[in-house]
Amino acid sequence: MDAMGGDFGASPLVEGALWALKERNFSLVLIGDEKILTPLIPAKMASRVQIVHCEDFIAMDDGATVALKRKDSSIYLAMEMLKNKEVDAVVSAGHSGATMSLATLKIGRLKGISRPAICTLMPRIDGKRSLIIDAGANVDCKAENLYEFGIMGHEYAKWILKYSKVRIGLLTNGEEECKGNEITKSAMELLKNHPSFVGNVEGNNIFDSSVEVIVCDGFVGNVVLKASEGVADSIIYLLKQYIKTSPIGTFGALFMRSVFKKLKKQIDYAEYGGAPLLGIDGNVIICHGKSNAKAMKNAIFQAISTIENGINDKILKALESYMMK
């Protein structure tokens, strides 16, 4: 785990990692300044934690390309360890661009994947989650990239999210086949080769449980993600304000605590922790810079799940199957 890159420093990241260590049996490697990290680890857990010392890290306002030159930075060393098979997965709440660049260039892509993609989870009205791929790794895509995203997203939803039925939708400005731009129209023709493809979907279908996997380029996906987070935060804020302005509302809210708690849990990104970078010949989880301890714990669990379920092998097998059609 890159323990240095988060917005709030190492403390919540290490807390989440130790929390995960209490619940699951795995070996934890923290990469960062040992003067900062060592005091955060209880003596009784020290034997289960390895610290790889480095003082440099990629700040959020640094350019992604500088990561290739900063060979003593925490995320660079993390990717070196993954490349050398010294660790099985890397989890980082640091600079996402640096993480993606280093993962692609140092670890490399899976055979048959032209571009890796970030998949992120969104709440649905049925209490489950839908998967958006790509959520920010590739702002410009070809039709072939979107086709590969659909295959990778399907395998992740099937084996990691454990959905018995996975439906793939292509995000466009309308459900009709004539809608979309030239790239999405070409991508649709390719995605028709996949038996789980249901056609074009619109933004509201992300949340209405009509599909499990939503395919789009990283520009659209990231805008959808950030807009959705903003809407969720605004609704919660306005709800609190309206409750405060009414004595009856305040009184009624006392009986609605369990409902509010369930709602918060459903829309809280910390519940699933991070976003897997699929298509890399390794396991990399990219977390929100504002990740708290709970988010980091769940991100680590997600990394463990990708390893235990052999998601990369599943993707390779699926690519071989569908690319032959």
mmCIF file of C-alpha atoms in Angstrom:
data_model
loop_
_atom_site.group_PDB
_atom_site.id
_atom_site.type_symbol
_atom_site.label_atom_id
_atom_site.label_comp_id
_atom_site.label_asym_id
_atom_site.label_seq_id
_atom_site.Cartn_x
_atom_site.Cartn_y
_atom_site.Cartn_z
ATOM 1 C CA MET A 1 0.000 0.000 0.000
ATOM 2 C CA ASP A 2 1.206 3.461 -0.957
ATOM 3 C CA ALA A 3 0.838 5.003 2.491
ATOM 4 C CA MET A 4 1.859 8.545 1.576
ATOM 5 C CA GLY A 5 -0.361 9.830 -1.208
ATOM 6 C CA GLY A 6 -3.761 10.536 0.366
ATOM 7 C CA ASP A 7 -5.215 13.993 0.954
ATOM 8 C CA PHE A 8 -5.231 13.524 4.730
ATOM 9 C CA GLY A 9 -1.796 11.989 5.173
ATOM 10 C CA ALA A 10 -0.795 8.513 6.256
ATOM 11 C CA SER A 11 -2.860 8.150 9.417
ATOM 12 C CA PRO A 12 -6.299 7.175 7.996
ATOM 13 C CA LEU A 13 -4.656 4.985 5.339
ATOM 14 C CA VAL A 14 -2.638 3.004 7.861
ATOM 15 C CA GLU A 15 -5.627 2.804 10.207
ATOM 16 C CA GLY A 16 -7.702 1.245 7.432
ATOM 17 C CA ALA A 17 -4.928 -1.182 6.509
ATOM 18 C CA LEU A 18 -4.563 -2.333 10.110
ATOM 19 C CA TRP A 19 -8.330 -2.678 10.379
ATOM 20 C CA ALA A 20 -8.249 -4.973 7.348
ATOM 21 C CA LEU A 21 -5.351 -6.919 8.844
ATOM 22 C CA LYS A 22 -7.420 -7.677 11.922
ATOM 23 C CA GLU A 23 -10.203 -9.181 9.804
ATOM 24 C CA ARG A 24 -8.252 -11.015 7.102
ATOM 25 C CA ASN A 25 -5.037 -13.010 6.991
ATOM 26 C CA PHE A 26 -2.575 -11.395 4.579
ATOM 27 C CA SER A 27 0.855 -9.770 4.569
ATOM 28 C CA LEU A 28 0.806 -5.982 4.647
ATOM 29 C CA VAL A 29 3.560 -3.895 3.067
ATOM 30 C CA LEU A 30 3.455 -0.148 3.725
ATOM 31 C CA ILE A 31 5.567 2.087 1.518
ATOM 32 C CA GLY A 32 6.461 5.501 2.908
ATOM 33 C CA ASP A 33 8.449 7.429 5.482
ATOM 34 C CA GLU A 34 9.195 5.060 8.364
ATOM 35 C CA LYS A 35 9.430 7.991 10.792
ATOM 36 C CA ILE A 36 5.755 8.690 10.061
ATOM 37 C CA LEU A 37 4.522 5.111 9.661
ATOM 38 C CA THR A 38 6.232 3.292 12.539
ATOM 39 C CA PRO A 39 4.436 5.213 15.341
ATOM 40 C CA LEU A 40 1.088 4.392 13.711
ATOM 41 C CA ILE A 41 1.571 0.618 14.051
ATOM 42 C CA PRO A 42 0.746 -1.017 17.413
ATOM 43 C CA ALA A 43 3.523 -3.193 18.815
ATOM 44 C CA LYS A 44 1.292 -6.276 18.799
ATOM 45 C CA MET A 45 0.805 -5.947 15.007
ATOM 46 C CA ALA A 46 4.353 -4.945 14.057
ATOM 47 C CA SER A 47 5.331 -8.505 13.126
ATOM 48 C CA ARG A 48 2.650 -8.595 10.419
ATOM 49 C CA VAL A 49 3.628 -5.308 8.790
ATOM 50 C CA GLN A 50 6.645 -4.568 6.612
ATOM 51 C CA ILE A 51 7.658 -0.968 6.018
ATOM 52 C CA VAL A 52 9.572 -0.059 2.866
ATOM 53 C CA HIS A 53 11.133 3.300 3.615
ATOM 54 C CA CYS A 54 10.979 6.244 1.238
ATOM 55 C CA GLU A 55 10.500 9.934 1.827
ATOM 56 C CA ASP A 56 9.312 11.037 -1.608
ATOM 57 C CA PHE A 57 5.727 10.821 -2.867
ATOM 58 C CA ILE A 58 3.784 12.218 -5.816
ATOM 59 C CA ALA A 59 1.615 15.125 -4.643
ATOM 60 C CA MET A 60 -1.850 15.685 -6.103
ATOM 61 C CA ASP A 61 -0.744 18.844 -7.894
ATOM 62 C CA ASP A 62 2.224 17.137 -9.569
ATOM 63 C CA GLY A 63 1.962 16.137 -13.206
ATOM 64 C CA ALA A 64 1.431 12.418 -13.867
ATOM 65 C CA THR A 65 4.494 12.226 -16.104
ATOM 66 C CA VAL A 66 6.891 13.201 -13.296
ATOM 67 C CA ALA A 67 6.180 9.851 -11.640
ATOM 68 C CA LEU A 68 8.373 8.113 -14.213
ATOM 69 C CA LYS A 69 11.373 10.174 -13.116
ATOM 70 C CA ARG A 70 10.739 10.034 -9.360
ATOM 71 C CA LYS A 71 12.144 6.549 -8.812
ATOM 72 C CA ASP A 72 12.291 6.978 -5.043
ATOM 73 C CA SER A 73 8.626 7.907 -4.686
ATOM 74 C CA SER A 74 6.226 5.636 -2.801
ATOM 75 C CA ILE A 75 4.063 4.746 -5.802
ATOM 76 C CA TYR A 76 7.102 4.053 -8.023
ATOM 77 C CA LEU A 77 8.528 1.654 -5.442
ATOM 78 C CA ALA A 78 5.117 0.011 -5.045
ATOM 79 C CA MET A 79 4.927 -0.681 -8.778
ATOM 80 C CA GLU A 80 8.496 -1.982 -8.765
ATOM 81 C CA MET A 81 7.532 -4.502 -6.089
ATOM 82 C CA LEU A 82 4.457 -5.562 -8.071
ATOM 83 C CA LYS A 83 6.521 -5.910 -11.236
ATOM 84 C CA ASN A 84 9.075 -8.060 -9.402
ATOM 85 C CA LYS A 85 6.327 -10.255 -7.882
ATOM 86 C CA GLU A 86 7.310 -9.172 -4.366
ATOM 87 C CA VAL A 87 3.669 -8.241 -3.714
ATOM 88 C CA ASP A 88 0.409 -9.475 -5.246
ATOM 89 C CA ALA A 89 -1.445 -6.165 -5.394
ATOM 90 C CA VAL A 90 -0.962 -2.423 -4.982
ATOM 91 C CA VAL A 91 -3.517 -0.145 -3.312
ATOM 92 C CA SER A 92 -3.064 3.624 -3.538
ATOM 93 C CA ALA A 93 -5.053 6.726 -2.584
ATOM 94 C CA GLY A 94 -2.396 8.918 -4.141
ATOM 95 C CA HIS A 95 -2.105 10.589 -7.532
ATOM 96 C CA SER A 96 -4.377 8.516 -9.779
ATOM 97 C CA GLY A 97 -2.695 9.656 -12.992
ATOM 98 C CA ALA A 98 0.718 8.657 -11.677
ATOM 99 C CA THR A 99 -0.636 5.302 -10.519
ATOM 100 C CA MET A 100 -2.183 4.580 -13.922
ATOM 101 C CA SER A 101 0.896 5.685 -15.866
ATOM 102 C CA LEU A 102 3.301 3.620 -13.791
ATOM 103 C CA ALA A 103 1.031 0.574 -13.787
ATOM 104 C CA THR A 104 0.699 0.673 -17.575
ATOM 105 C CA LEU A 105 4.370 1.296 -18.336
ATOM 106 C CA LYS A 106 6.024 -0.809 -15.637
ATOM 107 C CA ILE A 107 3.566 -3.682 -15.185
ATOM 108 C CA GLY A 108 2.237 -3.771 -18.726
ATOM 109 C CA ARG A 109 -1.136 -4.693 -20.197
ATOM 110 C CA LEU A 110 -2.826 -8.057 -20.421
ATOM 111 C CA LYS A 111 -2.457 -9.743 -23.795
ATOM 112 C CA GLY A 112 -5.298 -8.552 -26.001
ATOM 113 C CA ILE A 113 -5.985 -5.355 -24.043
ATOM 114 C CA SER A 114 -5.000 -2.150 -25.821
ATOM 115 C CA ARG A 115 -5.832 0.161 -22.912
ATOM 116 C CA PRO A 116 -6.486 -0.438 -19.208
ATOM 117 C CA ALA A 117 -9.640 1.026 -17.678
ATOM 118 C CA ILE A 118 -10.880 2.101 -14.269
ATOM 119 C CA CYS A 119 -14.123 0.528 -13.135
ATOM 120 C CA THR A 120 -16.115 2.160 -10.374
ATOM 121 C CA LEU A 121 -19.316 1.179 -8.617
ATOM 122 C CA MET A 122 -22.543 3.193 -8.464
ATOM 123 C CA PRO A 123 -25.633 2.688 -6.252
ATOM 124 C CA ARG A 124 -28.804 1.149 -7.709
ATOM 125 C CA ILE A 125 -32.394 1.294 -6.546
ATOM 126 C CA ASP A 126 -32.378 -2.439 -5.799
ATOM 127 C CA GLY A 127 -29.600 -2.040 -3.218
ATOM 128 C CA LYS A 128 -26.941 -3.543 -5.462
ATOM 129 C CA ARG A 129 -24.336 -1.683 -7.518
ATOM 130 C CA SER A 130 -23.726 -1.108 -11.187
ATOM 131 C CA LEU A 131 -20.257 -0.877 -12.680
ATOM 132 C CA ILE A 132 -19.045 1.977 -14.887
ATOM 133 C CA ILE A 133 -16.061 1.288 -17.111
ATOM 134 C CA ASP A 134 -14.096 3.463 -17.955
ATOM 135 C CA ALA A 135 -14.293 6.032 -15.144
ATOM 136 C CA GLY A 136 -11.297 8.143 -16.043
ATOM 137 C CA ALA A 137 -8.283 6.307 -17.445
ATOM 138 C CA ASN A 138 -8.891 7.086 -21.150
ATOM 139 C CA VAL A 139 -10.496 10.347 -22.256
ATOM 140 C CA ASP A 140 -10.225 9.433 -25.947
ATOM 141 C CA CYS A 141 -11.191 5.937 -27.044
ATOM 142 C CA LYS A 142 -11.661 3.854 -30.152
ATOM 143 C CA ALA A 143 -14.532 1.444 -30.657
ATOM 144 C CA GLU A 144 -12.175 -1.475 -29.987
ATOM 145 C CA ASN A 145 -11.317 -0.019 -26.580
ATOM 146 C CA LEU A 146 -14.983 0.166 -25.595
ATOM 147 C CA TYR A 147 -15.462 -3.430 -26.694
ATOM 148 C CA GLU A 148 -12.576 -4.532 -24.480
ATOM 149 C CA PHE A 149 -14.017 -2.494 -21.582
ATOM 150 C CA GLY A 150 -17.288 -4.373 -21.932
ATOM 151 C CA ILE A 151 -15.553 -7.753 -21.752
ATOM 152 C CA MET A 152 -13.471 -6.751 -18.710
ATOM 153 C CA GLY A 153 -16.450 -5.213 -16.924
ATOM 154 C CA HIS A 154 -18.530 -8.330 -17.523
ATOM 155 C CA GLU A 155 -15.903 -10.594 -15.985
ATOM 156 C CA TYR A 156 -15.452 -8.314 -12.966
ATOM 157 C CA ALA A 157 -19.194 -8.131 -12.328
ATOM 158 C CA LYS A 158 -19.519 -11.906 -12.686
ATOM 159 C CA TRP A 159 -16.573 -13.064 -10.578
ATOM 160 C CA ILE A 160 -15.985 -10.228 -8.091
ATOM 161 C CA LEU A 161 -19.479 -8.766 -7.624
ATOM 162 C CA LYS A 162 -20.917 -12.288 -7.948
ATOM 163 C CA TYR A 163 -23.839 -11.353 -10.197
ATOM 164 C CA SER A 164 -25.463 -14.461 -11.619
ATOM 165 C CA LYS A 165 -26.719 -12.466 -14.595
ATOM 166 C CA VAL A 166 -24.640 -9.625 -16.047
ATOM 167 C CA ARG A 167 -26.086 -7.240 -18.634
ATOM 168 C CA ILE A 168 -23.830 -4.852 -20.554
ATOM 169 C CA GLY A 169 -25.056 -1.476 -21.768
ATOM 170 C CA LEU A 170 -23.308 1.145 -23.911
ATOM 171 C CA LEU A 171 -23.795 4.650 -22.490
ATOM 172 C CA THR A 172 -25.097 7.059 -25.135
ATOM 173 C CA ASN A 173 -27.619 9.887 -25.520
ATOM 174 C CA GLY A 174 -30.493 7.552 -26.310
ATOM 175 C CA GLU A 175 -31.527 3.914 -26.359
ATOM 176 C CA GLU A 176 -32.124 3.738 -30.109
ATOM 177 C CA GLU A 177 -29.380 2.221 -32.240
ATOM 178 C CA CYS A 178 -29.168 5.395 -34.314
ATOM 179 C CA LYS A 179 -28.138 7.434 -31.244
ATOM 180 C CA GLY A 180 -24.569 8.162 -30.177
ATOM 181 C CA ASN A 181 -21.462 9.315 -32.016
ATOM 182 C CA GLU A 182 -19.462 7.452 -34.641
ATOM 183 C CA ILE A 183 -17.311 5.722 -32.029
ATOM 184 C CA THR A 184 -20.231 4.417 -29.952
ATOM 185 C CA LYS A 185 -22.055 3.287 -33.093
ATOM 186 C CA SER A 186 -18.999 1.299 -34.149
ATOM 187 C CA ALA A 187 -18.581 -0.022 -30.611
ATOM 188 C CA MET A 188 -22.174 -1.222 -30.621
ATOM 189 C CA GLU A 189 -21.511 -3.396 -33.655
ATOM 190 C CA LEU A 190 -18.589 -5.003 -31.831
ATOM 191 C CA LEU A 191 -20.433 -5.404 -28.532
ATOM 192 C CA LYS A 192 -23.263 -7.216 -30.307
ATOM 193 C CA ASN A 193 -20.880 -10.196 -30.393
ATOM 194 C CA HIS A 194 -21.171 -10.472 -26.609
ATOM 195 C CA PRO A 195 -24.210 -12.474 -25.456
ATOM 196 C CA SER A 196 -24.729 -10.214 -22.437
ATOM 197 C CA PHE A 197 -24.936 -6.982 -24.426
ATOM 198 C CA VAL A 198 -28.415 -5.381 -24.269
ATOM 199 C CA GLY A 199 -27.798 -2.259 -26.360
ATOM 200 C CA ASN A 200 -27.587 1.449 -25.705
ATOM 201 C CA VAL A 201 -28.435 2.820 -22.259
ATOM 202 C CA GLU A 202 -28.935 6.330 -20.910
ATOM 203 C CA GLY A 203 -27.686 7.991 -17.744
ATOM 204 C CA ASN A 204 -30.722 7.041 -15.659
ATOM 205 C CA ASN A 205 -30.118 3.354 -16.401
ATOM 206 C CA ILE A 206 -26.960 3.486 -14.302
ATOM 207 C CA PHE A 207 -29.166 3.589 -11.207
ATOM 208 C CA ASP A 208 -32.400 1.795 -12.160
ATOM 209 C CA SER A 209 -30.982 -1.777 -12.073
ATOM 210 C CA SER A 210 -31.666 -2.415 -15.776
ATOM 211 C CA VAL A 211 -27.970 -3.192 -16.455
ATOM 212 C CA GLU A 212 -24.960 -4.265 -14.409
ATOM 213 C CA VAL A 213 -22.129 -2.926 -16.595
ATOM 214 C CA ILE A 214 -22.119 0.490 -18.260
ATOM 215 C CA VAL A 215 -19.485 1.009 -20.965
ATOM 216 C CA CYS A 216 -18.196 4.484 -21.876
ATOM 217 C CA ASP A 217 -14.954 6.369 -22.454
ATOM 218 C CA GLY A 218 -13.084 7.800 -19.483
ATOM 219 C CA PHE A 219 -14.119 11.391 -20.189
ATOM 220 C CA VAL A 220 -17.833 10.606 -20.025
ATOM 221 C CA GLY A 221 -17.401 8.130 -17.182
ATOM 222 C CA ASN A 222 -15.505 10.565 -14.994
ATOM 223 C CA VAL A 223 -18.032 13.340 -15.603
ATOM 224 C CA VAL A 224 -20.856 10.947 -14.675
ATOM 225 C CA LEU A 225 -18.999 9.874 -11.538
ATOM 226 C CA LYS A 226 -18.242 13.405 -10.319
ATOM 227 C CA ALA A 227 -21.729 14.681 -11.187
ATOM 228 C CA SER A 228 -23.340 11.774 -9.329
ATOM 229 C CA GLU A 229 -21.200 12.404 -6.254
ATOM 230 C CA GLY A 230 -22.192 16.069 -6.355
ATOM 231 C CA VAL A 231 -25.901 15.268 -6.655
ATOM 232 C CA ALA A 232 -25.735 12.805 -3.753
ATOM 233 C CA ASP A 233 -23.928 15.322 -1.522
ATOM 234 C CA SER A 234 -26.387 18.076 -2.477
ATOM 235 C CA ILE A 235 -29.421 15.931 -1.698
ATOM 236 C CA ILE A 236 -28.065 14.995 1.722
ATOM 237 C CA TYR A 237 -27.198 18.643 2.462
ATOM 238 C CA LEU A 238 -30.604 19.963 1.362
ATOM 239 C CA LEU A 239 -32.391 17.242 3.293
ATOM 240 C CA LYS A 240 -30.573 18.235 6.476
ATOM 241 C CA GLN A 241 -31.329 21.918 5.891
ATOM 242 C CA TYR A 242 -35.038 21.296 5.316
ATOM 243 C CA ILE A 243 -35.257 19.145 8.428
ATOM 244 C CA LYS A 244 -33.656 21.867 10.543
ATOM 245 C CA THR A 245 -36.121 24.525 9.348
ATOM 246 C CA SER A 246 -39.127 22.609 10.626
ATOM 247 C CA PRO A 247 -39.758 21.461 14.223
ATOM 248 C CA ILE A 248 -41.998 18.728 12.846
ATOM 249 C CA GLY A 249 -39.265 17.689 10.430
ATOM 250 C CA THR A 250 -36.711 17.560 13.231
ATOM 251 C CA PHE A 251 -39.037 15.450 15.344
ATOM 252 C CA GLY A 252 -39.827 13.142 12.427
ATOM 253 C CA ALA A 253 -36.148 12.735 11.624
ATOM 254 C CA LEU A 254 -35.668 11.036 14.981
ATOM 255 C CA PHE A 255 -37.803 8.167 13.724
ATOM 256 C CA MET A 256 -35.993 8.106 10.380
ATOM 257 C CA ARG A 257 -32.461 7.546 11.647
ATOM 258 C CA SER A 258 -32.281 3.974 10.427
ATOM 259 C CA VAL A 259 -33.504 5.075 6.976
ATOM 260 C CA PHE A 260 -30.905 7.838 6.746
ATOM 261 C CA LYS A 261 -28.228 5.405 7.892
ATOM 262 C CA LYS A 262 -29.138 2.949 5.131
ATOM 263 C CA LEU A 263 -29.195 5.735 2.545
ATOM 264 C CA LYS A 264 -25.785 7.010 3.592
ATOM 265 C CA LYS A 265 -24.346 3.508 3.417
ATOM 266 C CA GLN A 266 -25.733 2.968 -0.082
ATOM 267 C CA ILE A 267 -24.184 6.121 -1.553
ATOM 268 C CA ASP A 268 -20.947 6.120 0.457
ATOM 269 C CA TYR A 269 -17.895 5.373 -1.742
ATOM 270 C CA ALA A 270 -16.087 4.083 1.359
ATOM 271 C CA GLU A 271 -18.321 1.002 1.272
ATOM 272 C CA TYR A 272 -16.440 -0.390 -1.729
ATOM 273 C CA GLY A 273 -13.148 1.389 -1.178
ATOM 274 C CA GLY A 274 -11.524 1.878 -4.551
ATOM 275 C CA ALA A 275 -11.622 1.393 -8.283
ATOM 276 C CA PRO A 276 -9.754 -1.520 -9.892
ATOM 277 C CA LEU A 277 -7.527 -0.701 -12.851
ATOM 278 C CA LEU A 278 -8.527 -3.533 -15.162
ATOM 279 C CA GLY A 279 -6.404 -4.649 -18.091
ATOM 280 C CA ILE A 280 -3.098 -4.419 -16.227
ATOM 281 C CA ASP A 281 -1.004 -7.588 -15.871
ATOM 282 C CA GLY A 282 -1.272 -7.276 -12.105
ATOM 283 C CA ASN A 283 -3.721 -6.111 -9.451
ATOM 284 C CA VAL A 284 -3.986 -2.367 -8.837
ATOM 285 C CA ILE A 285 -6.700 -0.582 -6.838
ATOM 286 C CA ILE A 286 -7.003 3.200 -7.166
ATOM 287 C CA CYS A 287 -8.678 4.916 -4.216
ATOM 288 C CA HIS A 288 -10.241 8.329 -3.711
ATOM 289 C CA GLY A 289 -7.725 10.879 -2.444
ATOM 290 C CA LYS A 290 -10.090 11.648 0.422
ATOM 291 C CA SER A 291 -10.288 7.998 1.476
ATOM 292 C CA ASN A 292 -10.876 7.371 5.155
ATOM 293 C CA ALA A 293 -9.950 4.268 7.130
ATOM 294 C CA LYS A 294 -13.126 2.436 6.120
ATOM 295 C CA ALA A 295 -12.486 3.095 2.434
ATOM 296 C CA MET A 296 -8.929 1.812 2.674
ATOM 297 C CA LYS A 297 -10.013 -1.319 4.505
ATOM 298 C CA ASN A 298 -12.564 -2.125 1.814
ATOM 299 C CA ALA A 299 -10.092 -1.291 -0.967
ATOM 300 C CA ILE A 300 -7.698 -3.861 0.462
ATOM 301 C CA PHE A 301 -10.510 -6.419 0.654
ATOM 302 C CA GLN A 302 -11.247 -5.659 -2.988
ATOM 303 C CA ALA A 303 -7.598 -6.264 -3.890
ATOM 304 C CA ILE A 304 -7.654 -9.587 -2.057
ATOM 305 C CA SER A 305 -10.835 -10.562 -3.900
ATOM 306 C CA THR A 306 -9.273 -9.877 -7.314
ATOM 307 C CA ILE A 307 -6.365 -12.143 -6.375
ATOM 308 C CA GLU A 308 -8.453 -14.950 -4.898
ATOM 309 C CA ASN A 309 -10.821 -14.978 -7.878
ATOM 310 C CA GLY A 310 -8.046 -14.753 -10.482
ATOM 311 C CA ILE A 311 -9.757 -11.915 -12.308
ATOM 312 C CA ASN A 312 -6.949 -11.437 -14.832
ATOM 313 C CA ASP A 313 -7.082 -15.095 -15.844
ATOM 314 C CA LYS A 314 -10.850 -14.777 -16.255
ATOM 315 C CA ILE A 315 -10.405 -11.701 -18.470
ATOM 316 C CA LEU A 316 -7.777 -13.435 -20.630
ATOM 317 C CA LYS A 317 -10.030 -16.447 -21.094
ATOM 318 C CA ALA A 318 -12.991 -14.236 -22.018
ATOM 319 C CA LEU A 319 -10.888 -12.230 -24.480
ATOM 320 C CA GLU A 320 -9.752 -15.402 -26.171
ATOM 321 C CA SER A 321 -13.336 -16.590 -26.420
ATOM 322 C CA TYR A 322 -14.994 -13.420 -27.723
ATOM 323 C CA MET A 323 -12.179 -12.133 -29.919
ATOM 324 C CA MET A 324 -12.407 -15.359 -31.939
ATOM 325 C CA LYS A 325 -16.045 -14.694 -32.832
#
